[in-house]
Amino acid sequence: MLAILHPNTPLDSEGYRQTLHYLENLPGVSLRVHEVQGASQRLTEIYLLGDTKSLDKEEIEALPAVERAIRISDDYRILGRHKDDRRQSGFNYNGVEFNQDNLNVFAGLCAVDVPEHVEMILKALEDQGEVCTRMGAYKPRTNPYSFQGHGKGCLPWVFEKAGKHGIKVIAMEITHESHIEEIDTCLEKLGRPTGVMLQVGTRNTQNFELLKAIGRQSTYPVLLKRGFGITLNESLNAAEYLASEGNANVVFCLRGMKTEAGQPHRNMVDFAHVPAVKRLTRMPVCVDPSHSVGSREASPDGILDVMHATAQGVIAGANMVLVDFHPKPEKALVDGPQALLMKELSAYLEDIRLCHDTWKKRRDIYQRLKDSAPE
Ligand code: PEP
Ligand code: MN
């Protein structure tokens, strides 16, 4: 059971004290208090865990500080959607809104290499009015002798350049909890010219200690990649690890599944799961067409498979696109062959806008159907 308190309930008020006292004394029930900071109000949610089957919803709703109670299922307690659950989806970070209705594009480098390339990409994004990017500094590589990323050494100049070009959020994978502090220290030193969304890669989806460490901080939101060889349920539970530790600002990213059956693509594109994740949870959903498709192959219509896959995800309601671009793919240190070119950026963004608008129109068509023929 989840008790949602009236917005902005003071934690030192009599109503809060009485409510907590009552809940704390329920036999076999333990409490977990979760604070949600929205744009204009603070919401306190109290999760009642344990023996809650026999609890009376109306009795909980009658408590002075409680606005409403929701019976929640065991799966994805915090991030999930439950029956009669009208809680908002999404969050605002550094002035950028992330929810299940809008769309943000994170085009950028798979791996940071040289300042000139970072500069070229950020300038191009700024010219297009984009405020988000991806920049890999810590790279998890299959082969220990492959380039592992520039690590904390590149952070100062990447962050400075991002600030200079008006970038508000950089998706940046981390592979160890110590990287959170490296990023935080660097941003703080520079006066926070930009923001970072901590990315958990597909190889770390079930690295529970890393998830817990990231979940314990709430300065940075998280982009969690789906595990490439586990079920969707297992990946969604991984997201819940972050929330259960205190950080519910999570975007869930589909990036394809590893199987021979996906060939000729690098992974089996799984973007039909966009609406499924939106139905099961309140997380905004991202698609990563670059790591799903893994090449610059084009179909006879002249459109690259990466672009087709992007369109499939966005037209199905995706809320974020994470995509590799490179000014000189032949010089890229990681994943050059799948990168889109700077000259393709404008058309690609136009295509994405078209698909997102089409998704909204599709939603309207079915809403009208529902309105005209109620069950
Ligand atoms: C990446 O986005 O750079 C990456 C390594 O992706 P994934 O974890 O999905 O393989
Ligand atoms: Mn990559």
XYZ file of C-alpha atoms and ligand atoms in Angstrom:
386
model
C 0.000 0.000 0.000
C 1.166 3.523 -0.750
C -0.070 6.558 1.185
C 0.361 9.825 -0.697
C 0.311 12.840 1.616
C -1.231 16.215 0.823
C 1.300 18.272 -1.181
C 3.800 20.245 0.908
C 2.746 18.610 4.203
C 5.208 19.976 6.808
C 7.100 17.110 8.402
C 6.817 18.827 11.801
C 3.028 19.295 11.631
C 0.597 17.654 14.030
C -1.203 15.945 11.115
C 2.032 14.342 9.914
C 2.940 13.212 13.438
C -0.485 11.628 13.995
C -0.422 9.925 10.594
C 3.046 8.508 11.099
C 2.196 7.374 14.628
C -0.841 5.453 13.360
C 1.050 3.837 10.472
C 4.066 2.918 12.610
C 1.828 0.997 14.969
C 0.200 -1.205 12.328
C 1.218 -4.802 13.163
C 3.571 -6.482 10.677
C 3.966 -3.320 8.589
C 7.161 -1.365 8.047
C 7.370 2.109 6.503
C 9.551 3.678 3.876
C 9.217 7.414 3.379
C 9.993 8.784 -0.076
C 10.203 12.478 -0.950
C 9.375 13.622 -4.480
C 10.358 17.172 -5.391
C 8.227 18.440 -8.282
C 8.518 21.803 -10.073
C 6.094 23.570 -7.731
C 5.468 21.235 -4.831
C 7.011 18.588 -2.612
C 5.201 15.272 -2.300
C 5.745 12.821 0.507
C 4.897 9.200 -0.254
C 4.850 6.576 2.493
C 5.255 2.991 1.345
C 3.680 0.460 3.699
C 5.572 -2.805 3.334
C 4.930 -6.273 4.730
C 1.570 -7.532 5.875
C -0.661 -4.987 4.092
C -3.318 -7.251 2.519
C -5.806 -6.754 5.336
C -5.347 -2.973 5.546
C -8.406 -0.888 4.798
C -7.674 1.692 2.094
C -10.386 4.029 3.366
C -9.014 3.923 6.888
C -5.593 5.013 5.621
C -7.194 7.740 3.507
C -8.977 9.069 6.600
C -5.653 9.894 8.311
C -5.122 13.662 8.581
C -2.031 14.000 6.356
C -3.078 11.449 3.720
C -4.540 12.634 0.416
C -5.072 9.172 -1.066
C -3.908 5.590 -0.806
C -3.038 3.208 -3.621
C -2.810 -0.545 -3.464
C 0.491 -1.363 -5.141
C 1.710 -4.639 -6.514
C 5.077 -6.039 -5.531
C 6.709 -5.377 -8.885
C 8.337 -1.973 -9.393
C 6.771 -0.460 -6.276
C 8.110 3.039 -6.834
C 8.580 3.266 -10.588
C 5.662 1.051 -11.568
C 2.135 1.943 -12.567
C -0.451 0.514 -10.247
C -4.232 0.335 -10.361
C -5.807 3.801 -9.850
C -2.278 5.222 -9.860
C -2.489 8.781 -11.191
C 0.970 9.774 -10.033
C 2.952 11.912 -12.469
C 5.660 10.476 -14.640
C 9.004 12.109 -15.082
C 11.097 14.896 -13.638
C 12.869 18.117 -14.462
C 16.650 18.226 -14.436
C 18.732 21.347 -15.032
C 15.829 22.991 -16.839
C 15.082 20.031 -19.119
C 11.806 18.157 -18.748
C 11.763 14.344 -18.945
C 8.390 12.610 -19.006
C 6.340 10.032 -20.900
C 4.856 12.615 -23.277
C 7.772 14.678 -24.538
C 10.976 13.920 -26.407
C 14.658 14.847 -25.973
C 17.426 13.933 -28.395
C 20.905 13.076 -27.051
C 23.129 13.043 -30.121
C 26.864 12.929 -29.492
C 30.054 10.949 -29.297
C 30.048 7.299 -28.289
C 33.517 8.001 -26.872
C 35.155 11.365 -26.275
C 38.362 11.513 -28.292
C 39.804 14.941 -29.111
C 38.625 18.462 -28.174
C 38.100 19.447 -31.847
C 35.510 16.692 -32.377
C 33.688 17.542 -29.160
C 33.681 21.200 -30.202
C 32.323 20.398 -33.692
C 29.466 18.311 -32.331
C 28.464 20.727 -29.595
C 28.522 23.675 -32.005
C 26.312 21.747 -34.470
C 23.871 20.845 -31.694
C 23.721 24.443 -30.521
C 23.002 25.583 -34.086
C 20.070 23.158 -34.144
C 18.732 24.429 -30.802
C 19.544 21.158 -29.021
C 20.455 21.243 -25.311
C 21.370 17.594 -24.661
C 24.184 15.346 -25.833
C 25.938 12.057 -25.135
C 29.665 11.914 -24.313
C 31.379 8.680 -23.297
C 34.332 9.249 -20.971
C 34.387 5.869 -19.229
C 34.019 3.075 -21.780
C 33.256 -0.543 -20.821
C 35.094 -2.573 -23.487
C 34.921 -6.245 -24.308
C 38.650 -6.399 -25.017
C 40.916 -5.205 -22.174
C 43.418 -3.830 -24.719
C 40.851 -1.606 -26.453
C 40.637 2.134 -25.719
C 38.943 2.468 -22.314
C 37.932 6.137 -22.590
C 39.785 9.235 -21.405
C 38.125 8.985 -17.970
C 38.263 11.925 -15.608
C 41.058 13.564 -17.605
C 38.645 14.767 -20.285
C 35.871 15.926 -17.958
C 37.078 19.548 -17.455
C 37.236 20.409 -21.136
C 34.113 18.421 -22.062
C 32.075 20.193 -19.360
C 33.519 23.609 -20.198
C 32.695 23.216 -23.883
C 29.216 21.945 -23.069
C 28.563 25.043 -20.961
C 29.905 27.284 -23.709
C 27.427 25.780 -26.199
C 24.399 25.854 -23.925
C 24.249 22.098 -23.309
C 22.148 21.375 -20.218
C 22.407 17.589 -19.938
C 25.147 15.149 -20.979
C 24.385 11.417 -20.861
C 27.629 9.904 -19.570
C 28.153 6.252 -18.769
C 29.877 5.393 -15.520
C 31.261 1.967 -14.770
C 32.248 2.435 -11.128
C 30.715 4.367 -8.249
C 33.910 6.418 -7.832
C 33.077 8.055 -11.176
C 30.106 9.841 -9.567
C 32.477 11.760 -7.332
C 34.890 12.470 -10.176
C 32.055 13.991 -12.193
C 30.636 15.870 -9.220
C 33.982 17.300 -8.124
C 34.769 18.474 -11.642
C 31.357 20.077 -12.200
C 31.526 21.791 -8.829
C 35.015 23.150 -9.521
C 33.846 24.620 -12.821
C 30.724 26.201 -11.303
C 28.339 23.632 -12.849
C 28.370 24.833 -16.469
C 26.276 21.823 -17.528
C 24.463 18.799 -16.081
C 25.056 15.052 -16.282
C 22.688 12.110 -16.574
C 24.534 9.068 -15.247
C 24.294 6.224 -17.751
C 24.370 2.589 -16.649
C 25.430 0.449 -19.592
C 23.914 -2.833 -20.659
C 26.876 -4.730 -19.197
C 26.095 -3.249 -15.780
C 22.295 -3.457 -15.729
C 22.462 -6.034 -12.959
C 25.514 -4.662 -11.152
C 23.418 -4.203 -8.038
C 26.095 -2.540 -5.915
C 26.684 0.061 -8.636
C 22.913 0.599 -8.926
C 22.595 1.035 -5.174
C 25.460 3.535 -5.076
C 23.935 5.565 -7.913
C 20.513 5.319 -6.266
C 21.824 6.759 -3.011
C 22.518 10.119 -4.648
C 19.836 12.296 -6.153
C 21.957 15.087 -7.651
C 22.085 13.303 -11.007
C 19.273 11.515 -12.855
C 19.994 8.113 -14.355
C 19.745 6.556 -17.807
C 19.504 2.805 -17.301
C 20.128 0.575 -20.305
C 18.191 -2.632 -20.664
C 20.343 -5.704 -20.026
C 21.158 -7.331 -23.378
C 20.533 -10.901 -22.307
C 17.918 -10.771 -19.559
C 14.147 -10.412 -19.485
C 12.414 -7.061 -19.548
C 11.100 -7.761 -16.038
C 14.676 -8.240 -14.787
C 15.789 -4.951 -16.346
C 12.809 -3.073 -14.890
C 13.647 -4.505 -11.485
C 17.166 -3.162 -11.949
C 15.634 0.303 -12.427
C 13.652 -0.201 -9.240
C 16.952 -0.768 -7.377
C 17.817 2.874 -8.125
C 14.433 4.086 -6.907
C 14.421 1.882 -3.826
C 17.661 3.567 -2.717
C 16.110 7.010 -3.169
C 16.611 8.089 -6.784
C 13.455 7.746 -8.882
C 14.645 10.117 -11.622
C 15.286 7.289 -14.034
C 14.947 7.047 -17.814
C 14.820 3.486 -19.155
C 16.706 2.810 -22.389
C 15.997 0.096 -24.962
C 19.148 -0.779 -26.911
C 18.437 -4.106 -28.567
C 18.967 -7.686 -27.443
C 22.047 -9.777 -28.120
C 21.083 -12.733 -30.298
C 22.190 -14.204 -33.604
C 18.572 -13.749 -34.682
C 19.133 -10.003 -34.761
C 21.512 -10.211 -37.727
C 22.253 -8.318 -39.888
C 21.810 -5.832 -37.054
C 24.267 -5.738 -34.141
C 21.384 -6.473 -31.764
C 17.723 -7.428 -32.182
C 15.906 -4.093 -32.217
C 13.369 -4.169 -29.382
C 11.590 -0.859 -29.823
C 8.148 -2.524 -29.875
C 8.693 -2.569 -26.105
C 8.479 1.242 -25.847
C 4.727 1.219 -25.093
C 5.114 -1.856 -22.875
C 7.611 -0.086 -20.609
C 5.376 3.008 -20.516
C 2.438 0.846 -19.490
C 4.311 -1.086 -16.808
C 6.183 1.861 -15.310
C 6.102 5.659 -15.066
C 9.610 6.025 -16.501
C 10.280 8.039 -19.657
C 11.577 5.607 -22.290
C 14.697 6.122 -24.398
C 15.737 4.264 -27.541
C 19.350 3.810 -28.642
C 19.197 3.023 -32.378
C 22.999 3.191 -32.785
C 23.846 0.299 -30.477
C 20.759 -1.625 -31.630
C 21.527 -1.484 -35.356
C 25.306 -1.059 -35.174
C 26.058 -0.042 -38.774
C 25.465 2.584 -41.459
C 23.671 0.189 -43.801
C 20.841 1.772 -45.752
C 17.735 0.297 -47.341
C 16.847 0.882 -51.006
C 14.691 3.856 -49.989
C 17.955 5.641 -49.148
C 17.244 5.738 -45.416
C 19.796 4.272 -42.996
C 18.628 1.395 -40.779
C 19.625 3.550 -37.751
C 17.167 6.192 -38.936
C 14.415 3.662 -39.619
C 14.870 2.148 -36.156
C 14.790 5.631 -34.595
C 11.521 6.338 -36.400
C 10.027 3.059 -35.180
C 10.847 3.906 -31.568
C 9.684 7.513 -31.742
C 6.448 6.782 -33.583
C 5.693 4.276 -30.815
C 6.052 7.058 -28.226
C 9.721 7.047 -27.171
C 10.701 10.026 -25.005
C 14.423 10.154 -25.630
C 16.823 9.188 -28.408
C 20.447 8.367 -27.593
C 22.432 8.338 -30.807
C 26.062 8.252 -31.954
C 27.310 11.045 -34.224
C 30.896 11.692 -35.261
C 32.453 14.419 -37.410
C 35.063 11.928 -38.701
C 33.866 8.366 -38.079
C 37.045 6.925 -39.603
C 38.965 8.592 -36.757
C 36.548 7.506 -33.986
C 38.147 5.437 -31.239
C 34.934 3.490 -30.512
C 31.980 2.505 -32.722
C 32.884 4.700 -35.719
C 31.080 2.451 -38.238
C 27.671 3.079 -36.650
C 28.004 6.865 -36.240
C 25.828 9.304 -38.131
C 27.548 12.244 -39.859
C 27.244 15.899 -38.935
C 25.713 16.684 -42.337
C 22.899 14.228 -41.453
C 22.007 15.937 -38.163
C 19.449 18.437 -39.416
C 17.498 15.918 -41.541
C 17.640 13.365 -38.733
C 16.173 15.837 -36.235
C 13.457 16.752 -38.758
C 12.606 13.066 -39.185
C 12.416 12.632 -35.386
C 10.112 15.652 -34.998
C 7.860 14.285 -37.728
C 7.645 10.896 -35.995
C 7.008 12.458 -32.582
C 4.204 14.622 -34.015
C 2.793 11.549 -35.715
C 2.804 9.672 -32.412
C 0.812 12.529 -30.854
C -1.683 12.390 -33.724
C -1.969 8.610 -33.357
C -2.672 9.087 -29.655
C -5.428 11.598 -30.538
C -7.059 9.204 -33.024
C -7.406 6.497 -30.383
C -8.432 8.976 -27.699
C -11.294 10.127 -29.953
C -12.298 6.511 -30.472
C -12.349 5.983 -26.712
C -14.353 9.171 -26.144
C -16.913 8.299 -28.812
C -17.370 4.689 -27.733
C -16.930 4.464 -23.958
C -16.884 0.892 -22.609
C 27.013 3.232 -25.088
O 25.889 3.785 -25.096
O 28.061 3.808 -25.341
C 27.084 1.793 -24.784
C 28.238 1.204 -24.498
O 25.901 1.191 -24.881
P 25.426 -0.244 -24.304
O 25.695 -0.222 -22.835
O 23.956 -0.244 -24.636
O 26.192 -1.278 -25.066
Mn 29.247 2.545 -28.315
